[in-house]
XYZ file of C-alpha atoms in Angstrom:
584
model
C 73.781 -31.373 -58.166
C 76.162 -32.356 -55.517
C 76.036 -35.921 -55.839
C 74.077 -38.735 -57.201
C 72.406 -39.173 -54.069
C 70.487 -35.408 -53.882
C 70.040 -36.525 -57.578
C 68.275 -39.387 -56.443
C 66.539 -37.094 -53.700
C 65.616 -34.252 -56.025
C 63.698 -36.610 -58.532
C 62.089 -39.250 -55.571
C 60.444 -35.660 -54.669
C 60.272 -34.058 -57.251
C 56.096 -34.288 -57.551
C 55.361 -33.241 -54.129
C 53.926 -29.637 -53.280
C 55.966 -29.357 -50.157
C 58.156 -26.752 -48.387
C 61.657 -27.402 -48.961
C 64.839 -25.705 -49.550
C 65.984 -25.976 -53.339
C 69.309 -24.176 -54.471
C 70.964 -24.019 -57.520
C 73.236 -26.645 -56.507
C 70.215 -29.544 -55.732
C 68.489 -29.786 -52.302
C 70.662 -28.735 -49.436
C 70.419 -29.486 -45.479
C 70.346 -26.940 -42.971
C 73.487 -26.510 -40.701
C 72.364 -28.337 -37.525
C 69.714 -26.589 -36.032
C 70.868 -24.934 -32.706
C 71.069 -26.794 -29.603
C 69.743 -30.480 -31.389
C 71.330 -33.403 -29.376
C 73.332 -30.700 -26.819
C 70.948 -32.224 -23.826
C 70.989 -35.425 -21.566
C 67.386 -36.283 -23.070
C 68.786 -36.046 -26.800
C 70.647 -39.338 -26.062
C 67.473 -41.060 -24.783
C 67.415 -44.334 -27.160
C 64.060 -45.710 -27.707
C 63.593 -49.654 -27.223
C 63.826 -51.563 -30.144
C 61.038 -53.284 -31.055
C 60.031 -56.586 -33.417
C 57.263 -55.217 -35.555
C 59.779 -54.685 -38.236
C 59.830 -58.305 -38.966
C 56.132 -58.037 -40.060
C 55.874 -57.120 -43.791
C 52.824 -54.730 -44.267
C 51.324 -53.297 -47.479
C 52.133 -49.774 -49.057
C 49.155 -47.797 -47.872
C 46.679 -46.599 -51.059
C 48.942 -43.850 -52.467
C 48.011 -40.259 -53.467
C 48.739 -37.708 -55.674
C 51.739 -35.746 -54.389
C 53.081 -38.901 -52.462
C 56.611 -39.503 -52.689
C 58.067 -41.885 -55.100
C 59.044 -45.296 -52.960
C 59.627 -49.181 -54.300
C 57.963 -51.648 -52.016
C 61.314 -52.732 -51.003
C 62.358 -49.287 -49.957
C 58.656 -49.125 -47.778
C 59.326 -52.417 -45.846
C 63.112 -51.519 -45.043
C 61.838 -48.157 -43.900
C 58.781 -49.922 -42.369
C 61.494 -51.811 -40.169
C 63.547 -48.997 -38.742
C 60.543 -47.451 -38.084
C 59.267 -50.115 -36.218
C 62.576 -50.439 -34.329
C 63.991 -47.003 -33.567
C 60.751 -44.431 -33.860
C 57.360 -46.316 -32.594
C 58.146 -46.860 -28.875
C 58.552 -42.846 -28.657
C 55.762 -41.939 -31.433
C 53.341 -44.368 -31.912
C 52.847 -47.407 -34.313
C 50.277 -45.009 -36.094
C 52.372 -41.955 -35.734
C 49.580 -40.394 -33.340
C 52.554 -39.690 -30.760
C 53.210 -40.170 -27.160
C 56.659 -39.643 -25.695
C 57.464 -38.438 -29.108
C 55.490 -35.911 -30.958
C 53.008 -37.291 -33.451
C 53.935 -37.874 -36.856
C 50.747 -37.836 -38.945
C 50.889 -36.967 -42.398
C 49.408 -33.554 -41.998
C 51.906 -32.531 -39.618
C 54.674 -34.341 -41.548
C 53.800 -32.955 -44.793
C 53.397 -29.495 -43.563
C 56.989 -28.840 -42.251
C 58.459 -30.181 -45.507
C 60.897 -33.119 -46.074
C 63.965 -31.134 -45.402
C 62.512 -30.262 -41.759
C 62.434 -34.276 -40.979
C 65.759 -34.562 -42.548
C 67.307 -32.532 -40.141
C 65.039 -33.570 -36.811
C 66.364 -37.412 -37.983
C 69.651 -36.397 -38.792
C 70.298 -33.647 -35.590
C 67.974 -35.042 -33.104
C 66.241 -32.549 -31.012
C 66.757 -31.365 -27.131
C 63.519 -32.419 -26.245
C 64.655 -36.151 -26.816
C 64.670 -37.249 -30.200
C 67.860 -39.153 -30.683
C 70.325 -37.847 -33.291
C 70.228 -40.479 -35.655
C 72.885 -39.152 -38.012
C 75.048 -37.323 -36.654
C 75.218 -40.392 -33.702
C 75.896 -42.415 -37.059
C 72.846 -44.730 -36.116
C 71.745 -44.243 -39.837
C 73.367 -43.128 -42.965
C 72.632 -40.724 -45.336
C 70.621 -43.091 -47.671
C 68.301 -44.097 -44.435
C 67.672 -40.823 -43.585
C 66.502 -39.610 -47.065
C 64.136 -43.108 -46.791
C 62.709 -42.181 -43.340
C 62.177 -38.489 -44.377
C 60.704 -39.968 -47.222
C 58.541 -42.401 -45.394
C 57.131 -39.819 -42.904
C 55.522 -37.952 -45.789
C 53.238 -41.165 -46.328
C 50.297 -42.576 -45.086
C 51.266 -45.254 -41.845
C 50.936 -48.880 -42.351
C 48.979 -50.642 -39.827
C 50.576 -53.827 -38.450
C 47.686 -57.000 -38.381
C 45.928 -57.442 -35.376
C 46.088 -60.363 -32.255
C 42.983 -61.809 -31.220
C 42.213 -64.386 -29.251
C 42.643 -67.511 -32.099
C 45.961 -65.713 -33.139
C 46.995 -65.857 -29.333
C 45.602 -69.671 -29.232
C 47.924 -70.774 -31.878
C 51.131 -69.552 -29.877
C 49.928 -71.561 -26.872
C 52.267 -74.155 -25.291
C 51.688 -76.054 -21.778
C 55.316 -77.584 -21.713
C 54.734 -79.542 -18.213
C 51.099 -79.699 -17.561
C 50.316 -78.310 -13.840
C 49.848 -82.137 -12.860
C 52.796 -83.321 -13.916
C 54.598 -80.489 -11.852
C 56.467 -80.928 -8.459
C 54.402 -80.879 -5.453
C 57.317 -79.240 -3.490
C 60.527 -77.634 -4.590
C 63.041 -79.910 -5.771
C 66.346 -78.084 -5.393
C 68.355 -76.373 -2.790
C 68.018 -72.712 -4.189
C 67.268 -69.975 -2.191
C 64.331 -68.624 -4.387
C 63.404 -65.653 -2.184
C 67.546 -64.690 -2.951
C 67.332 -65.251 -6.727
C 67.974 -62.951 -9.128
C 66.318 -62.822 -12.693
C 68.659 -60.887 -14.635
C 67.579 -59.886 -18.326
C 70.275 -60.569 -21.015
C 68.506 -58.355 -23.244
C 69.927 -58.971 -26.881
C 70.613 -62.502 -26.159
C 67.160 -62.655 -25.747
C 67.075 -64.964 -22.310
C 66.832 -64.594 -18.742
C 70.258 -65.580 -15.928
C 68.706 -67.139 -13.128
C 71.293 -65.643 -10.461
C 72.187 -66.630 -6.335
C 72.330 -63.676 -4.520
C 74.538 -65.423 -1.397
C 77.127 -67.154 -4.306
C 76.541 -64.958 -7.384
C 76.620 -68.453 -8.998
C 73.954 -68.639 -12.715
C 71.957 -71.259 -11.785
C 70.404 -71.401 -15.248
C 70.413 -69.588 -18.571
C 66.600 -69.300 -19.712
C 65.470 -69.148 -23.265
C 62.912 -66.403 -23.336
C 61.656 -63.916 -26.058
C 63.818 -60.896 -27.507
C 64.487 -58.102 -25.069
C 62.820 -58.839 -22.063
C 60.934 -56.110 -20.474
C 60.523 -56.834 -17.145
C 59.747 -59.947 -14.859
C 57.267 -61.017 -12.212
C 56.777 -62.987 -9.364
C 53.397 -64.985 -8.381
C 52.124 -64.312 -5.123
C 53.351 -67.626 -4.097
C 56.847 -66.952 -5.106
C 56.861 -70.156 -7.326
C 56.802 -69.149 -10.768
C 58.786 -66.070 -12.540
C 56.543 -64.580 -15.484
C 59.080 -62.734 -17.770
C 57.839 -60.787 -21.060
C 59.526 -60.037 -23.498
C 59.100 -56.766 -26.250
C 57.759 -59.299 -28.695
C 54.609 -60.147 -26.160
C 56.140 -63.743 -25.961
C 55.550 -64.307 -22.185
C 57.612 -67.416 -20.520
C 56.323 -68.919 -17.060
C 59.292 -70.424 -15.140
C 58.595 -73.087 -12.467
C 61.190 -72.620 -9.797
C 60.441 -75.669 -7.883
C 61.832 -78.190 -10.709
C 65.050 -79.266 -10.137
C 66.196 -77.466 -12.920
C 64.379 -74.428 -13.173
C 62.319 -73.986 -16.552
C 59.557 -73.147 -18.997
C 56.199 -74.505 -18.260
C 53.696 -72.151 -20.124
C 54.589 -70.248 -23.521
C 52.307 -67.440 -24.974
C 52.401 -64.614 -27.553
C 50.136 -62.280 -26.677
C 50.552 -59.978 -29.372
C 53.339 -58.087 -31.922
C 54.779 -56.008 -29.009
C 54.273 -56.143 -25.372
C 55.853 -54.629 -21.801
C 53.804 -55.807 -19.139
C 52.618 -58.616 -17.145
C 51.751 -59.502 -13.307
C 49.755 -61.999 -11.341
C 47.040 -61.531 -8.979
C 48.052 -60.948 -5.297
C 44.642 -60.528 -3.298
C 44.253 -62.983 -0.698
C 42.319 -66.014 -2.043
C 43.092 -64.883 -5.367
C 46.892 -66.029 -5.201
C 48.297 -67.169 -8.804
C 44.734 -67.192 -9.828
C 45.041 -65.066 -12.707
C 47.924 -63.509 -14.836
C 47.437 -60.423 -17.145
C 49.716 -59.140 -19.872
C 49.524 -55.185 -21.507
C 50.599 -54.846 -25.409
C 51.705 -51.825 -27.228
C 50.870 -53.483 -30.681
C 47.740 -54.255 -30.851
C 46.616 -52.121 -27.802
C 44.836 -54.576 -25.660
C 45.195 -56.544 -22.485
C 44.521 -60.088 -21.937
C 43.750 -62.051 -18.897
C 45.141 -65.382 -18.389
C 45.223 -68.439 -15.870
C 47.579 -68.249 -13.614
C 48.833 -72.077 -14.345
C 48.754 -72.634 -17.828
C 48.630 -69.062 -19.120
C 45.941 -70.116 -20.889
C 44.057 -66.931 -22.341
C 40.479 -66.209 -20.669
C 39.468 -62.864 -22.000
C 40.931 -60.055 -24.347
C 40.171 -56.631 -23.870
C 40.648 -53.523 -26.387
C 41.969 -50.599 -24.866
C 41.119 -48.563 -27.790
C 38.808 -45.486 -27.361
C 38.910 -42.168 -26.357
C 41.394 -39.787 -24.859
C 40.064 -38.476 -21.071
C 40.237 -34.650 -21.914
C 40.041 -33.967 -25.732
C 37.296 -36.588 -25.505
C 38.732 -38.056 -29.211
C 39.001 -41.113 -30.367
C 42.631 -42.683 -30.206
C 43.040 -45.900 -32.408
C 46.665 -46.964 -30.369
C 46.372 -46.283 -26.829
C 49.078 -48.908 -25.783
C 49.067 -50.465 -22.325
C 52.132 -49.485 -20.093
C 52.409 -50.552 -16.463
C 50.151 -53.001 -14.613
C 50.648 -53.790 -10.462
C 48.074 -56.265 -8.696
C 45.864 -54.386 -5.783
C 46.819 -55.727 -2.056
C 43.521 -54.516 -0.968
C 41.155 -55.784 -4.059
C 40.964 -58.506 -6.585
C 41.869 -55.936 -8.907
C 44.789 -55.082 -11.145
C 45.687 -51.628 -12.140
C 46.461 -50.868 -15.499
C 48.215 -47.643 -17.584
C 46.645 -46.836 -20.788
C 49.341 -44.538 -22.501
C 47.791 -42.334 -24.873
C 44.116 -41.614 -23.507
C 45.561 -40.861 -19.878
C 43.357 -43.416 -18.473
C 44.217 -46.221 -15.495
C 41.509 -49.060 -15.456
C 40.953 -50.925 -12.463
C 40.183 -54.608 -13.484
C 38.122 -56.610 -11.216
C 39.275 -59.717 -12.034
C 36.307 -61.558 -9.823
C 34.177 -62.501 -12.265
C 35.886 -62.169 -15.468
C 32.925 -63.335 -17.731
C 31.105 -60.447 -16.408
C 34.234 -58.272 -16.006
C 34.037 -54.893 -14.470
C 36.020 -51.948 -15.187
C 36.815 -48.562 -13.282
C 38.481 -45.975 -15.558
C 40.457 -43.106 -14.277
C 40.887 -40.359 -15.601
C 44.771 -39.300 -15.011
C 47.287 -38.098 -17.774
C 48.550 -38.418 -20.598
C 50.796 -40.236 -21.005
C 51.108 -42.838 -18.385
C 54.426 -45.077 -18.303
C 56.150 -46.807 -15.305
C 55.445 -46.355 -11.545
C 55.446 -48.356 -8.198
C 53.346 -48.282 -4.850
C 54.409 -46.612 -1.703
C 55.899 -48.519 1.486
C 52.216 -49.164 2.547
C 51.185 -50.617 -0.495
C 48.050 -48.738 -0.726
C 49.022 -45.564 -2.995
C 50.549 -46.428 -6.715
C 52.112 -43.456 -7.977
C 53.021 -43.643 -11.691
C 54.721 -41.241 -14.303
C 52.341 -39.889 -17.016
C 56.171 -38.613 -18.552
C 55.267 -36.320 -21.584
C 52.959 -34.111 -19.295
C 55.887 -34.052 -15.959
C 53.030 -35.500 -13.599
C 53.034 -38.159 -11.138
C 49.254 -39.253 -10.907
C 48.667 -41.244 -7.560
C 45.996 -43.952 -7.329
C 44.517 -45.162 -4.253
C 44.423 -49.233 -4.773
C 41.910 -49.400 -1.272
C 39.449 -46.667 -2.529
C 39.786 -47.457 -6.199
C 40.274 -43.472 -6.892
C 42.112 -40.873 -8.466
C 43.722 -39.501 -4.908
C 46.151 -36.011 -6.690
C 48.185 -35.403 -9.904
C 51.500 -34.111 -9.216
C 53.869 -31.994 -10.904
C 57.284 -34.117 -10.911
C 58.834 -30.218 -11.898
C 61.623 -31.861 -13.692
C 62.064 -32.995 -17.620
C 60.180 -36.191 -18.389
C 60.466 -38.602 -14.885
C 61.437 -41.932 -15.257
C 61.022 -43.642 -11.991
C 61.011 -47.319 -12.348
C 58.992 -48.884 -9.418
C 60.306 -46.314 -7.693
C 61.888 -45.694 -4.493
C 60.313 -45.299 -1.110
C 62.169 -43.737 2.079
C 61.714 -42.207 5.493
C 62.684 -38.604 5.422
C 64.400 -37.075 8.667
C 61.915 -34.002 7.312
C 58.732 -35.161 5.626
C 58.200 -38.698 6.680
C 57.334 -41.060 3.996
C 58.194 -39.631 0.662
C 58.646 -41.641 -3.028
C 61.319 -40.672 -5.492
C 61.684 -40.744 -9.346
C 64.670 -39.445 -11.348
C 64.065 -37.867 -14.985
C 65.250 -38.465 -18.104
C 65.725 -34.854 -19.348
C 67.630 -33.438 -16.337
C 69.264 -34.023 -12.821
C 66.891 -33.637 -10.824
C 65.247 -35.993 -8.655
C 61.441 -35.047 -7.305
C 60.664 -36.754 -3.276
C 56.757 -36.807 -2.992
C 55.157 -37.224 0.287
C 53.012 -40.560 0.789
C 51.713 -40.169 4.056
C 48.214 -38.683 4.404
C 47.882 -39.561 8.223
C 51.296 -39.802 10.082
C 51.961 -36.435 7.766
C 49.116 -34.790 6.025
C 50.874 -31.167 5.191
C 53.202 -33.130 3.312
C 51.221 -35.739 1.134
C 50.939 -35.574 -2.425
C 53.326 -32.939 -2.989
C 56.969 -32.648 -4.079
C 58.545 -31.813 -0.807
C 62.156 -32.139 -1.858
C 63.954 -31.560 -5.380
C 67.613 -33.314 -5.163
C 69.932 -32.591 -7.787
C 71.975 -36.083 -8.781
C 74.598 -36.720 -11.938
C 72.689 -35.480 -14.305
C 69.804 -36.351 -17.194
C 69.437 -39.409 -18.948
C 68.603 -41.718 -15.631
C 65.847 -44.319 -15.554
C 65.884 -46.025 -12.142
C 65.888 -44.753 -8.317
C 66.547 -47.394 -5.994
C 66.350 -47.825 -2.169
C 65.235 -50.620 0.495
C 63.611 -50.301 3.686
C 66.957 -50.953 5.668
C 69.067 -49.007 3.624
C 70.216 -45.376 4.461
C 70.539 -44.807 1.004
C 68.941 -43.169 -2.598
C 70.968 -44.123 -5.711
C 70.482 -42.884 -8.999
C 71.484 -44.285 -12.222
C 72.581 -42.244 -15.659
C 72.873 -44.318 -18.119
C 70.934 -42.284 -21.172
C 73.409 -39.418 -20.191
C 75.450 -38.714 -23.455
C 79.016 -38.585 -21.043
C 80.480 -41.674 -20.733
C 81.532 -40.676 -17.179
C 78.586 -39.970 -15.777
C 76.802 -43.166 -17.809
C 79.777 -45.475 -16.098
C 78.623 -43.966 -12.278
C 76.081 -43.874 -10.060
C 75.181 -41.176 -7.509
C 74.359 -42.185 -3.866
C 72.394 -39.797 -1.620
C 72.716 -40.647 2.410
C 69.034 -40.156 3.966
C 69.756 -39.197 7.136
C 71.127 -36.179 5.575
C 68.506 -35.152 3.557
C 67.322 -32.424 5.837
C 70.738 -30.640 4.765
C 69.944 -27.339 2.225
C 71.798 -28.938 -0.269
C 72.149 -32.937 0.021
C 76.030 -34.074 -1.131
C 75.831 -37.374 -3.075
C 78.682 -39.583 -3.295
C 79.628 -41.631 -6.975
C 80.721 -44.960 -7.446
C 82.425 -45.405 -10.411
C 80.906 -48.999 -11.155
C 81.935 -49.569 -14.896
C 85.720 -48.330 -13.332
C 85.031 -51.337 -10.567
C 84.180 -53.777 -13.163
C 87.511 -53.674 -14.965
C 86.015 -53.011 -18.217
C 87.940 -50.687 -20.558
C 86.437 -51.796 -23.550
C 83.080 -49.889 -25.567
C 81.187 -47.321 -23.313
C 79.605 -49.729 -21.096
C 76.035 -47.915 -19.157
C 75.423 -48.633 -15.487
C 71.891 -49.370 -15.149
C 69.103 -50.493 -12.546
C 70.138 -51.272 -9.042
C 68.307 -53.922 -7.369
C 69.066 -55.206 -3.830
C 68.718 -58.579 -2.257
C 66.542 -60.002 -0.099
C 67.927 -59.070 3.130
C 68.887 -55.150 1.714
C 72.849 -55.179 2.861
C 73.654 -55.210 -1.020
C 72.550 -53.557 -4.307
C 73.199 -54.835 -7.613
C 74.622 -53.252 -10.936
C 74.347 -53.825 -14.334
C 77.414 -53.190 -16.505
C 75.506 -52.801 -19.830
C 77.923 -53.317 -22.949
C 77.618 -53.845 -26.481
C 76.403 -57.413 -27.783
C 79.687 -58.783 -28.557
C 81.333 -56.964 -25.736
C 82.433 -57.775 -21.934
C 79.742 -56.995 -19.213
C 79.132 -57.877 -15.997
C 77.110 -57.261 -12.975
C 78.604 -55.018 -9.818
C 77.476 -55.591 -6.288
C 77.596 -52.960 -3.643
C 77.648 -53.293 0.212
C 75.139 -50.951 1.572
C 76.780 -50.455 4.646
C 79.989 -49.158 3.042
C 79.478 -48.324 -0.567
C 82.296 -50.375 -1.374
C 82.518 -52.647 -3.936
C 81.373 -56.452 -2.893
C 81.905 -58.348 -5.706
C 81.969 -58.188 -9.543
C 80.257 -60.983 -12.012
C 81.093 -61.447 -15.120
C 80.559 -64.555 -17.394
C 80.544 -65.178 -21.411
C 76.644 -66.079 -20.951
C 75.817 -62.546 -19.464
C 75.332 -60.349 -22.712
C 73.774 -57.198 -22.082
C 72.417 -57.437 -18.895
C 69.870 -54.928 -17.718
C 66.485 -55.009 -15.593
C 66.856 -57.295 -12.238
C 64.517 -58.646 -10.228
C 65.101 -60.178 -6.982
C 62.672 -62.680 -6.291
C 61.106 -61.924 -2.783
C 61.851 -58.053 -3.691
C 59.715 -58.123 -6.517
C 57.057 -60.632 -4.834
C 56.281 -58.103 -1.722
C 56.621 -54.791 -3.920
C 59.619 -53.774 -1.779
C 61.246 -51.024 -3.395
């Protein structure tokens, strides 16, 4: 034997039937398989999660299992929690990732998942090892751990929900106007990701107004229709509802809505203004529908069932997305894994009514077009854009996105000199960037289609951003494995889109931010209200320098740079009235 570790190894395995490479010298690892982690998608990092910190019990062992200590299980139950399940599934049934079920695990063989944790893979799996992520030891424990039944994390009902709970400032004991001088419609809530809080942020002074206390890394946040309180959510389903009016913006409503969460919005029909909120959760996978002043929970909903085309029965199908209708009391919801959007008619929620639609698998982020009527989301495993239309309540095309994997965010929406109306989403496995026509009337040759494939920094981006008075399409990189193109952003000019190949210009925003320090990633542009600026976030490590980077539109120049002790890893941004009117 080589060492005491493929000791270790050789006897932990030693009573399972599997196909794996034995030598005379102990059990040896294949030379890095060719082209694992060469691509922009091989440095996609899943989001950690906090189902680690739930302990969970060995599943019943069987003959042939590999030889694990409880201890071993829950540390291994924890990474797996943190680094693997957002891509493949807190049952290993698969998603983004590839499904990791025992009788797929168990027929490639432990040294096979050795080397796919240890290399990575170009179609996105992160190169744990080699990235030196995890050691040796962890990668023998997860290789290990893949060959055994998955836990299952408890569930989240309703009393579990009730018990996490908290009215802070009951809604009569509120303000009955606003009590400050901020400019909500210019505020920016800025995530401070591993800090877990929120920066409440001018956009005329750049001054914090407040530092929020919210749950760990939150996800995204939301305005009610009234533009008074700021829902954020964290990955850990704690959701925090922010009264803007006090004088000191802060928590009025606390709820957990489950072990690990991503969405929530508020209704937005007229006459059903702040009426309701409604939250999505990976873990369990169910939605729950709340009032829109005390978050108090009304109804829970499973989204467990079966997948649209196999017709089989999915036991995880996590909720992704969820926009509010303009047109009906509805809200739209993304199931991942069965490919299915429900339209929730939030009306009458003791006799609540559901529309499925059938889309894709497996549905992720999206955003409406400029009129508000069309959302067009990324089912990102299957390179399809399906497109939903919120007045009809109807499946209106799928579309092929032609690129690796899009990512678009919300979205962007612009006027083409060519095509009118198109959408945009980057990708996180290549360059490109797919413009979709949205305009079935003013331009009906063009709508639903790709009309335009731009070709920006390269993979590894996760946000498009424009505004309706901006001549301008920025892309972000900052998955991409160079530390170049993960410090820039590439701007595309939209008047010159009808050119064979559009030029895009990059700003070298980490370079404007004066940071030398770490391998900071430029992420998420937002603009303000009025659309003359865009904001950037420098994204650094925990215990190093970041800051935000504003642009002016007008000149791509740099504006101004923020940077303050309180602003650890800043990331998502949401300007107030942006995010209110769905102007993206």
């Amino acid at each position: 034997m080589n060492s005491f570790r493929e000791i270790r190894r050789f006897a932990l395995l030693a009573s399972v039937a599997l196909p794996m490479a034995v030598t005379a010298t102990g059990i040896s690892a294949q030379e890095k398989p060719k082209g694992h982690g060469d691509t922009p998608a091989s440095a996609y990092q899943p989001s950690m999660t906090t189902l680690g910190q739930i302990n969970v019990e060995i599943p019943g062992r069987k003959p042939g299992d590999p030889v694990i200590t409880p201890s071993e299980f829950q540390s291994a139950n924890k990474m797996y929690f943190e680094r693997c399940a957002g891509c493949h599934g807190v049952l290993r049934k698969g998603a983004t990732g590839k499904p990791l079920t025992t009788d797929i695990t168990r027929e490639n063989g432990y040294e096979y998942l050795h080397d796919f944790i240890k290399y990575g893979s170009p179609g996105g799996m992160p190169n744990w090892g080699t990235s030196g992520e995890l050691n040796e030891d962890q990668i023998d424990l997860m290789a290990r751990y893949l060959l055994i039944e998955p836990p299952a994390p408890p569930e989240f009902g309703m009393p579990q929900m009730l018990e996490t709970w908290k009215v802070l400032v009951k809604p009569e004991d509120r303000p009955t106007k606003k009590m400050n001088d901020i400019d909500i419609d210019n505020l920016f809530s800025v995530t401070l990701r591993d800090a877990g809080q929120i920066a409440l942020i001018d956009g005329k002074s750049y001054e914090i107004h407040s530092i929020i206390e919210t749950g760990y890394a939150v996800h995204i946040s939301r305005i009610s229709a009234s533009g008074r309180y700021l829902f954020v959510i964290g990955r850990d389903a704690l959701i925090n509802m922010i009264d803007l009016w006090m004088e000191e913006p802060a928590t009025v409503a606390q709820i957990k809505v489950g072990a690990e969460a991503r969405s929530v919005e508020t209704s937005k029909m007229k006459g059903w203004e702040d009426k309701y909120a409604i939250a999505g959760s990976y873990w369990p996978p169910q939605y729950v529908i709340m009032d829109g002043d005390t978050l108090e929970p009304k109804k829970v909903v499973s989204t467990r069932g079966m997948i649209y085309d196999t017709q089989e029965y999915h036991p995880e199908p996590r909720v992704a997305a969820i926009i509010a209708s303009h047109y009906r009391p509805e809200f739209i919801v993304n199931v991942k894994e069965t490919g299915k959007i429900l339209l929730v008619d939030y009306s009458d929620i003791k006799n609540l009514k559901v529309t499925e639609i059938e889309a894709e698998r497996f549905l992720h982020d999206g955003g409406l077009d400029s009129s508000k009527r069309y959302f067009l989301t990324a089912a990102n495993a299957r390179g399809k854009i399906a497109v939903i239309d919120t007045k009809e309540g109807a499946l209106t095309a799928l579309v092929e996105s032609e690129g690796e994997t899009p990512h678009p965010g919300r979205g962007a929406n612009l006027n083409h000199p060519v095509y009118g109306p198109v959408w945009a989403t980057s990708h996180l496995g290549d360059e490109t960037v797919a413009l979709i026509g949205t305009d079935p009337e003013g331009h009906p040759d063009n709508a639903w289609k790709m009309v335009q494939q731009l070709f920006a920094l390269g993979g590894g981006s996760l946000f498009v951003k424009s505004h309706p008075t901006s001549n301008h399409l920025y892309v972000d990189a900052p998955l991409n494995p160079d530390a170049e193109i993960s410090a820039s952003v590439a701007v595309f000019k939209v008047d010159e889109l009808d050119q064979e190949e559009p030029e895009y210009k990059v700003l070298p925003i980490v370079e404007w931010a004066g940071i030398a320090e770490g391998q900071p990633r430029v992420v998420q542009g937002e603009f303000n209200k009025e659309g003359n600026e865009i904001w950037f976030s420098v994204w650094n490590g925990r215990d190093l320098e970041s800051a935000l980077v504003v642009v002016d539109d007008k000149t791509l120049e740099l504006k101004h740079v923020i940077k303050d002790p309180r602003l650890v890893t800043p990331t998502g941004k949401f300007n107030v009235f942006n995010t209110r009117q769905d102007v993206y």
